[in-house]
Short mmCIF file of C-alpha atoms and ligand atoms in Angstrom, two decimals:
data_model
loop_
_atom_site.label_atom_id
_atom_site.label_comp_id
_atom_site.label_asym_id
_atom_site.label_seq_id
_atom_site.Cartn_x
_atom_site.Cartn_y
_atom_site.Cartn_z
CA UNK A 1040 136.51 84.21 82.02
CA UNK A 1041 137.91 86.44 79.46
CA UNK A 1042 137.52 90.35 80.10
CA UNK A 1043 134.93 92.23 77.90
CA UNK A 1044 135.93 94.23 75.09
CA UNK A 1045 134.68 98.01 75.01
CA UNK A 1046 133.47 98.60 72.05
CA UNK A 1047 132.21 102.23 71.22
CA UNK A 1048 130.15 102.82 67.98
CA UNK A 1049 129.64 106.30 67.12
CA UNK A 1050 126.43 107.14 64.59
CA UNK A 1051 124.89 104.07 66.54
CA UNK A 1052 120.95 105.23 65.77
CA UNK A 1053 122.25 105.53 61.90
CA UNK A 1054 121.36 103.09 58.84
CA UNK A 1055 125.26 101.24 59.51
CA UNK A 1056 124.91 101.52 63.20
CA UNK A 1057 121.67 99.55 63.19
CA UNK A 1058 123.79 96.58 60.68
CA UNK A 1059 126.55 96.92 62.40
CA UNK A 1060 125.97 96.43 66.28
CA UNK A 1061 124.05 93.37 65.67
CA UNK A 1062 127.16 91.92 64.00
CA UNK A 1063 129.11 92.81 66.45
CA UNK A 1064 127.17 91.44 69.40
CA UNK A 1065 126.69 87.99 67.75
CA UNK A 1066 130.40 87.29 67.98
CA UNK A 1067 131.04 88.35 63.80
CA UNK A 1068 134.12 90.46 64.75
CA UNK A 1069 135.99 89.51 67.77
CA UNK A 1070 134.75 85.69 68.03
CA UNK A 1071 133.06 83.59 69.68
CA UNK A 1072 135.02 83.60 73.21
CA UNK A 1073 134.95 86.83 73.55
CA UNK A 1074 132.58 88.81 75.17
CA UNK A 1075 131.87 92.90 74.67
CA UNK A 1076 130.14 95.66 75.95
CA UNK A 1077 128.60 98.65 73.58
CA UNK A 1078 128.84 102.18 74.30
CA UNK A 1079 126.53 103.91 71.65
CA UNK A 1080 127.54 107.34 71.23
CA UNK A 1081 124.86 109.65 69.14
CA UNK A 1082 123.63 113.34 68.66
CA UNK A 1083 120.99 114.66 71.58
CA UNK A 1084 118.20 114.61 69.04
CA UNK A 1085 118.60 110.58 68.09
CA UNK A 1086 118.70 110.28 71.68
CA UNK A 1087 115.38 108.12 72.03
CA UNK A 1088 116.07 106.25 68.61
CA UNK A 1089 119.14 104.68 70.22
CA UNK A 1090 117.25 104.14 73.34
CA UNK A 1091 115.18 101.76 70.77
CA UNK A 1092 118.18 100.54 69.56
CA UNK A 1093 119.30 98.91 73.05
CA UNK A 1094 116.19 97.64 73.39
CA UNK A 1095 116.31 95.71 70.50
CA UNK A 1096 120.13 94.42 71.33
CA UNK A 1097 118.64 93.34 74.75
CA UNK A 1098 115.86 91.59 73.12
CA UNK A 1099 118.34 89.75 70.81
CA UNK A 1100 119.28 88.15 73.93
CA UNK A 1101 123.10 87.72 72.80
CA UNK A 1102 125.65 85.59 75.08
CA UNK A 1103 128.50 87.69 74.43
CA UNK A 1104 126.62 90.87 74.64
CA UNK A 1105 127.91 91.82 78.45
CA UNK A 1106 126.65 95.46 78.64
CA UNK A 1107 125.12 98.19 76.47
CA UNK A 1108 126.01 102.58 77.39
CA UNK A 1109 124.46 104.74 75.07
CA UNK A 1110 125.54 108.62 75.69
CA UNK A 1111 125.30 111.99 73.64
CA UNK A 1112 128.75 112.97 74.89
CA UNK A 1113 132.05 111.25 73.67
CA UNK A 1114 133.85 111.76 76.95
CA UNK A 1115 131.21 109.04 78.37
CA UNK A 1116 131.14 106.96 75.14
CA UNK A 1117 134.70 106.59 74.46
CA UNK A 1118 135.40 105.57 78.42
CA UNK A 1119 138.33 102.75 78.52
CA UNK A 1120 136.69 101.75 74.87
CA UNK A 1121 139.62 99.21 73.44
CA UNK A 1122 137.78 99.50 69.84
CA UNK A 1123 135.98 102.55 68.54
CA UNK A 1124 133.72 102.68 65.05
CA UNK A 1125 133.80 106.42 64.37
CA UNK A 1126 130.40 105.63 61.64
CA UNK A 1127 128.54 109.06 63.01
CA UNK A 1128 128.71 111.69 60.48
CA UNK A 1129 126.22 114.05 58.43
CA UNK A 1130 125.67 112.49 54.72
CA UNK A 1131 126.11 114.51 51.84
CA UNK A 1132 122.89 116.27 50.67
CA UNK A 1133 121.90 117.01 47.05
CA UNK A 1134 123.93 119.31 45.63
CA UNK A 1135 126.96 119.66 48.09
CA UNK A 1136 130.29 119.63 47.02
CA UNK A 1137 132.68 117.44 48.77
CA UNK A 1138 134.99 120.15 50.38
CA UNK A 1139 131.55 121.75 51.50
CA UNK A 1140 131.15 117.82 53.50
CA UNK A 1141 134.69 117.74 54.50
CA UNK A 1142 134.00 121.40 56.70
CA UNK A 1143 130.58 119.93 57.91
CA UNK A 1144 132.02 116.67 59.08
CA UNK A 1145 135.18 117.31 60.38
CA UNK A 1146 134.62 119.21 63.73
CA UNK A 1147 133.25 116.61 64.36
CA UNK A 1148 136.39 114.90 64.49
CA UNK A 1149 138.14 117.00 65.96
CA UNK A 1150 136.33 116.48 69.32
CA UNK A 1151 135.91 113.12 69.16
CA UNK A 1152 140.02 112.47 68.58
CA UNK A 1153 140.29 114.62 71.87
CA UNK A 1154 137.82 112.31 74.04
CA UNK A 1155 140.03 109.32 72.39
CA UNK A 1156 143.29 110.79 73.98
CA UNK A 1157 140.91 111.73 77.05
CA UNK A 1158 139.58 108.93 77.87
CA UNK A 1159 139.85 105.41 76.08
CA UNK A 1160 141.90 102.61 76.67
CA UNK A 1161 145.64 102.51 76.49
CA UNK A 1162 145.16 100.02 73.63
CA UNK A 1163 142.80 102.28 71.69
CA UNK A 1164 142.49 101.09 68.24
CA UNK A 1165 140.00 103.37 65.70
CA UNK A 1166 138.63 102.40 62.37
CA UNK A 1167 136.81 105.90 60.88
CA UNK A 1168 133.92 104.86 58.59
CA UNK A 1169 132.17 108.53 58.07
CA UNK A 1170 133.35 110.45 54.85
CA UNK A 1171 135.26 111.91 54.23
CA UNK A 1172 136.53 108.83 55.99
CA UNK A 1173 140.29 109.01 55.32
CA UNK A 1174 140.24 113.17 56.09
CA UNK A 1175 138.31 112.38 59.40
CA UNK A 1176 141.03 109.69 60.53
CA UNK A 1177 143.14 112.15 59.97
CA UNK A 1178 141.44 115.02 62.06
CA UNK A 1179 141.15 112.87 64.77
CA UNK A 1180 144.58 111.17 65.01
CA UNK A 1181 145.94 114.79 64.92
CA UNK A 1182 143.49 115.58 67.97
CA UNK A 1183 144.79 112.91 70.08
CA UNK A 1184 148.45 113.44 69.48
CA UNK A 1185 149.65 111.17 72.60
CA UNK A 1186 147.80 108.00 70.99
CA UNK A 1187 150.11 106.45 68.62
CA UNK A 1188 148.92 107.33 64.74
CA UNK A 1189 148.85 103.57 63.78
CA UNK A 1190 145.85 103.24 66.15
CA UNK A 1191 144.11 105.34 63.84
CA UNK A 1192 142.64 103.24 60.32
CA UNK A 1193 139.99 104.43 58.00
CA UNK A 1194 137.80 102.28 55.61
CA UNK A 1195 138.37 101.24 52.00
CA UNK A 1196 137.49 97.44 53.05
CA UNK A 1197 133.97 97.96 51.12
CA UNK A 1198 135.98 98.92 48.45
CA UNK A 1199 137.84 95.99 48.16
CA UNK A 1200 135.19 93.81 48.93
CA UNK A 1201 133.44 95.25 45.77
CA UNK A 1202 136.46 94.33 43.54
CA UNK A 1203 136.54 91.06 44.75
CA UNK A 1204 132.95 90.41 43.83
CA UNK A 1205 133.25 92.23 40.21
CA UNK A 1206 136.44 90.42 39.67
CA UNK A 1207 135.08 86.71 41.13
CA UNK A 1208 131.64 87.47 39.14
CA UNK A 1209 133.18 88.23 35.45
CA UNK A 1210 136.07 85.24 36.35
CA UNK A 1211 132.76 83.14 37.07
CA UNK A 1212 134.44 81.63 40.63
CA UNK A 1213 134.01 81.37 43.86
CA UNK A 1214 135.11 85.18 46.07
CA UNK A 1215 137.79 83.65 47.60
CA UNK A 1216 139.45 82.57 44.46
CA UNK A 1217 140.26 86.24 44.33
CA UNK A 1218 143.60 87.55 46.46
CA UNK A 1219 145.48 90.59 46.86
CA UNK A 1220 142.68 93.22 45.45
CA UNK A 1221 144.23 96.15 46.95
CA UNK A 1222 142.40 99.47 47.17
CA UNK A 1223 145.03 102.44 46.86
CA UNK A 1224 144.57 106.28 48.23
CA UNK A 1225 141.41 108.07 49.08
CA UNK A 1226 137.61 106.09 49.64
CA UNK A 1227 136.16 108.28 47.03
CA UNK A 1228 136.25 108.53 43.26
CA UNK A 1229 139.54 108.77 42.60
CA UNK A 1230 140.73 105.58 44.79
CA UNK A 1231 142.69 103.00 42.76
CA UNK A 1232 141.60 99.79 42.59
CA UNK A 1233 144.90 97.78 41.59
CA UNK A 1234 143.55 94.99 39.51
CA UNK A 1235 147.28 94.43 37.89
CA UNK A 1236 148.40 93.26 41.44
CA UNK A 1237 145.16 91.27 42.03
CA UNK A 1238 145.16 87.35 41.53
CA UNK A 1239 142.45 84.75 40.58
CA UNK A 1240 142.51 81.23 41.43
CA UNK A 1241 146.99 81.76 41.92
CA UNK A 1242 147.43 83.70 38.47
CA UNK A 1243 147.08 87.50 37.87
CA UNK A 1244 143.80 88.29 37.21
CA UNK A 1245 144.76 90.62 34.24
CA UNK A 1246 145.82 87.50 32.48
CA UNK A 1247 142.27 85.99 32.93
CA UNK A 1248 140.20 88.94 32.20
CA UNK A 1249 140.39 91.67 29.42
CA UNK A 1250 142.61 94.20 30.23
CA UNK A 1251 140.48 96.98 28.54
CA UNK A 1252 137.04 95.80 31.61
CA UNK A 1253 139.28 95.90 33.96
CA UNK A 1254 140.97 99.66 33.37
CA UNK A 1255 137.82 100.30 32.19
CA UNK A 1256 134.54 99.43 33.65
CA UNK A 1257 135.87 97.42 36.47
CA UNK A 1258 137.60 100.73 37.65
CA UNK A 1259 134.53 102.75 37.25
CA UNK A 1260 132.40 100.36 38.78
CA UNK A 1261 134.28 100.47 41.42
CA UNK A 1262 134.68 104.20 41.95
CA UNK A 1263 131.09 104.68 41.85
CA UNK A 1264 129.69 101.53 43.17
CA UNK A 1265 127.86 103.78 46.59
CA UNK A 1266 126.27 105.78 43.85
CA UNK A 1267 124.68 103.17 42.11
CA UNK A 1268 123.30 101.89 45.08
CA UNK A 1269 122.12 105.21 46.25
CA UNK A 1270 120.00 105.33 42.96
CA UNK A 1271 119.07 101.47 43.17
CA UNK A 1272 118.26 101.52 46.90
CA UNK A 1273 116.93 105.53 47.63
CA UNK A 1274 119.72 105.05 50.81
CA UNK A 1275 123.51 104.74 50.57
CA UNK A 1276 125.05 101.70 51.23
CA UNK A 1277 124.54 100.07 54.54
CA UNK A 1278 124.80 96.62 55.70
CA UNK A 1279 127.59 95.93 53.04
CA UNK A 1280 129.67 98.79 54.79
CA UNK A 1281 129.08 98.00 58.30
CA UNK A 1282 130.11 94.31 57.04
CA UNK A 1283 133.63 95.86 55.47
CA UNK A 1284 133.68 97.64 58.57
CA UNK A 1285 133.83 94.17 60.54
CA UNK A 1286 135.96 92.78 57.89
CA UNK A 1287 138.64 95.03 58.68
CA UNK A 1288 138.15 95.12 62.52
CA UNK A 1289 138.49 91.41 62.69
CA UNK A 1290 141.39 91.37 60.62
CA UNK A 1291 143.18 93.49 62.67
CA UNK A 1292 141.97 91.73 66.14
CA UNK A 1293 142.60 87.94 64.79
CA UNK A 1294 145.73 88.74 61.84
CA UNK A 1295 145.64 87.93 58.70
CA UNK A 1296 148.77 85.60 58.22
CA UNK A 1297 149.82 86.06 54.72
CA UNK A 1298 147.41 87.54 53.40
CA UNK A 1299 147.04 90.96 52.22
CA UNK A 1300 144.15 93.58 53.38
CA UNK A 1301 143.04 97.22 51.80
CA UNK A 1302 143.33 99.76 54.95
CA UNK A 1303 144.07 103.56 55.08
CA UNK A 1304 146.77 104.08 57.90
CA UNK A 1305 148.74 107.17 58.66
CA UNK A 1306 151.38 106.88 55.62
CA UNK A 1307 155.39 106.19 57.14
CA UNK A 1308 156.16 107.52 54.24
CA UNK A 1309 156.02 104.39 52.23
CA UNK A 1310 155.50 104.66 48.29
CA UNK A 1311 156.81 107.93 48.54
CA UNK A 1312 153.08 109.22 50.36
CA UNK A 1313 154.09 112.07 52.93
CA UNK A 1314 154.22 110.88 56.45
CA UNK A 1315 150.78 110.45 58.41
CA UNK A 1316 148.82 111.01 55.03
CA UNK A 1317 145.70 108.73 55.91
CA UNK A 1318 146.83 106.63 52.72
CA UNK A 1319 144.41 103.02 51.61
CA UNK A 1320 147.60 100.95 51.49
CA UNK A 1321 148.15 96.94 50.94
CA UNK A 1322 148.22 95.68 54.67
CA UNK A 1323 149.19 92.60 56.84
CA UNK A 1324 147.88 92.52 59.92
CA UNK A 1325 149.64 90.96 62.88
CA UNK A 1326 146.63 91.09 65.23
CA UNK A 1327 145.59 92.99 68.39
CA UNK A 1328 145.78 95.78 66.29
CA UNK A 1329 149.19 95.36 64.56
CA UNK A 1330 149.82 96.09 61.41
CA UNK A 1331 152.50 96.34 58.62
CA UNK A 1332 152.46 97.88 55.45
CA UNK A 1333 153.70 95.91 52.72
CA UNK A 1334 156.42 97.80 50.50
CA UNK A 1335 157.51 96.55 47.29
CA UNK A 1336 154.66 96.60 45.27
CA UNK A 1337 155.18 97.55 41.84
CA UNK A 1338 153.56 99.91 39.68
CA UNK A 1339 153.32 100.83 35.30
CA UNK A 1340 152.82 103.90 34.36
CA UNK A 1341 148.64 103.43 34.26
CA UNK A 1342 148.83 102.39 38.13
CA UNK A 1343 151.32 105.33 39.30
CA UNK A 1344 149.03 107.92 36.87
CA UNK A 1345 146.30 106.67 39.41
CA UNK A 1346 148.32 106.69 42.45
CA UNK A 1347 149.08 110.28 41.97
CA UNK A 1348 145.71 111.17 41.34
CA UNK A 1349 144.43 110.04 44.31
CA UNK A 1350 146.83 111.39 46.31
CA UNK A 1351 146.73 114.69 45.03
CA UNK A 1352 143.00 114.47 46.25
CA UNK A 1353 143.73 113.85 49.79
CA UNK A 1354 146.64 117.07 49.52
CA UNK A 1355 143.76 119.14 49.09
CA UNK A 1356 141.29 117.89 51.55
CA UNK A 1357 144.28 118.43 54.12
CA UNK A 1358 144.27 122.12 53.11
CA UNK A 1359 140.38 122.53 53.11
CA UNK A 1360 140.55 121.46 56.96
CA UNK A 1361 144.29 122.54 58.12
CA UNK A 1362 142.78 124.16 60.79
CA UNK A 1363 141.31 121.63 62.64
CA UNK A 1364 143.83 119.73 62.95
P1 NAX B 2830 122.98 107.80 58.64
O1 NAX B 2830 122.67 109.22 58.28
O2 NAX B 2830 121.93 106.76 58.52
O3 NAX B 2830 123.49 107.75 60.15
C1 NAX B 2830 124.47 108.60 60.66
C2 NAX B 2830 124.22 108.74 62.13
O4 NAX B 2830 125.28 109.51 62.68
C3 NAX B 2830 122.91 109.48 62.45
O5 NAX B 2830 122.12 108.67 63.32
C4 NAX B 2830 123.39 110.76 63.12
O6 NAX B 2830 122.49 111.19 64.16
C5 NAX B 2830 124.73 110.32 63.68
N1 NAX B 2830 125.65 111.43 63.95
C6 NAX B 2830 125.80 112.61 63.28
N2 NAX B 2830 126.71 113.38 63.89
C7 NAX B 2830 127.17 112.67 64.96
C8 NAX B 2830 128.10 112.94 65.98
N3 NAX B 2830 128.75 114.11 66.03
N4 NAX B 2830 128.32 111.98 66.91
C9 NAX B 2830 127.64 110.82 66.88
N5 NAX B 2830 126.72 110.50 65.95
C10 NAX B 2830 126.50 111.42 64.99
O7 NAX B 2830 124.30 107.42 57.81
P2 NAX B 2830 124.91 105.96 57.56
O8 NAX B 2830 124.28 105.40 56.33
O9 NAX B 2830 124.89 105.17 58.80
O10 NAX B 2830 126.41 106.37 57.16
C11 NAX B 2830 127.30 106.89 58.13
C12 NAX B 2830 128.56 107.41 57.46
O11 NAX B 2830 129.24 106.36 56.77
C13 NAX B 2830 128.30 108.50 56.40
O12 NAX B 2830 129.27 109.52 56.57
C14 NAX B 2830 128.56 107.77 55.10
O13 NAX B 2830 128.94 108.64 54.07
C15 NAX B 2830 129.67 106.83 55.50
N6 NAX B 2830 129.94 105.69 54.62
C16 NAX B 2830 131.22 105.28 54.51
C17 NAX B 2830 131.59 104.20 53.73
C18 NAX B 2830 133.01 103.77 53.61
O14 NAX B 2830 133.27 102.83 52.85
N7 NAX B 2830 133.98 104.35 54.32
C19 NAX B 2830 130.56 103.46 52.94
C20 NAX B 2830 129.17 103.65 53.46
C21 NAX B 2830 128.85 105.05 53.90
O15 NAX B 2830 128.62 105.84 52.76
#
């Protein structure tokens, strides 16, 4: 009988929390062979709503569902967890600036990348999902300094997962026509996505679609994709996110051969990003948690414009938090 995965979700009372556990407790992630338990961790007040929560994941009646922990206190959350969704984190309110979220989220961080070194499994491996996602990786990787930095990923899978539909819908094919859609920097506005790169059906896609949509509107679509579903919906995106977030999760559990995946990893300095920068880079992932970036991938002057752009952004988020880290 294979040995259950620990699997601690963070946030777990939370719009993606209540997409994503489900997902992950029908097999969607790690497969079909391979059983987990959940440790929920939430804030004391959500308490009873992730009480509900459990109840509902024991009603689903799941094979693989071995065990589910739900806690208010990371050091009991995070015990001998092999895979830990950091999701919990405040949203932005009306009128807040983002360096104004970046000092509201990232304490949080900062305690929860302790408990990591405290207490989870030697094999620890982290995706952070709650934005300033890329800034809160970082937080926490630099709270847990004797866990390897690899271990520690952020999101831009939505991302890419939105330029794969834009680019599939306009080509009029199938999604997985589409290859190679690699999301560059920060999971915010000034992210790149690298259509030049991208391929449809084996060709480049910017010789099948017009290259003025695709620096254009495809870029801004893109960039503010969460907004227009904030406005659409009333909430921000949800069940599309905590399906990125399994995306990328399974990915890096099963591999992904050949084929090339959008994930922000600590920076080894490739592309010329400063070491440990929490950078969205083109992956391959070699399973259990290995990774490698891919180098070589070549820029024009529109793509490095945007490259630098985004990583000026992340510069200064470092400095609005440099000392929590
Ligand atoms: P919700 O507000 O529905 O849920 C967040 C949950 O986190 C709440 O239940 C709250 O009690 C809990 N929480 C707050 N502080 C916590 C802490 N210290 N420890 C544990 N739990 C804590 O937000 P939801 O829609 O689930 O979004 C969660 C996060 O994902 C937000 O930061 C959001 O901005 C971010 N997103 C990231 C995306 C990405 O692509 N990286 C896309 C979707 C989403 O916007």
């Amino acid at each position: 009988m294979t040995q259950p995965l620990r699997v601690a979700v963070t946030g777990a009372a939370g719009n993606i929390g209540y997409s994503l556990l489900f997902r992950l407790a029908a097999g969607d992630c790690y497969g079909p062979d391979q059983p987990i338990i959940l440790q929920m961790l939430e804030i004391p007040p959500a308490m009873k709503a992730v009480e509900g929560v459990a109840m509902e994941l024991d009603d689903a009646a799941f094979p693989l569902l071995h065990g589910i922990e739900f806690s208010d206190d990371p050091n009991v959350a995070f015990k001998d967890a092999n895979q830990i969704f950091l999701v919990g984190s405040k949203p932005r309110s009306k009128g807040m600036e983002r360096s104004d979220l970046i000092r509201e989220n990232g304490p949080i961080f900062v305690g929860q990348g302790k408990a990591i070194q405290a207490v989870a499994a030697s094999d620890v491996f982290v995706i952070t999902v709650g934005n300033p996602c890329n800034t809160n990786c970082w937080i926490a990787m630099n709270n847990a300094p004797d866990v390897p930095n690899e271990r520690f990923t952020a999101m831009t899978r939505l991302d890419e997962n939105r330029a794969v539909a834009q680019l599939a819908n306009k080509a009029g094919v199938q999604t997985t026509e589409v290859a190679d859609m690699i999301i560059w920097g920060n999971h915010s506005a000034t992210q790149f996505p690298d259509y030049k790169n991208a391929t449809i059906g084996g060709t480049p896609a910017a010789s099948r679609l017009d290259e003025a949509w695709l620096q254009g509107d495809f870029i801004k679509t893109i960039q503010q994709r969460g907004a227009q579903i904030i406005e659409a919906r009333g909430a921000s995106s949800a069940a599309s996110a905590a399906s990125a977030a399994v995306d990328h999760m399974r990915d890096a559990w099963h591999g992904t051969g050949d084929r090339m995946v959008s994930m922000a990893v600590p920076s080894r300095g490739n592309y010329g990003v400063p070491e440990n920068t929490i950078f969205s880079f083109a992956c391959r992932c070699t399973g259990r948690g290995g990774y490698e970036i891919v180098d070589g991938i070549e820029f024009d002057a529109f793509g490095r414009d945007k490259f630098a752009t985004t990583l000026a952004e992340l510069t200064e988020e470092a400095s609005v938090v440099s000392d929590l880290v």
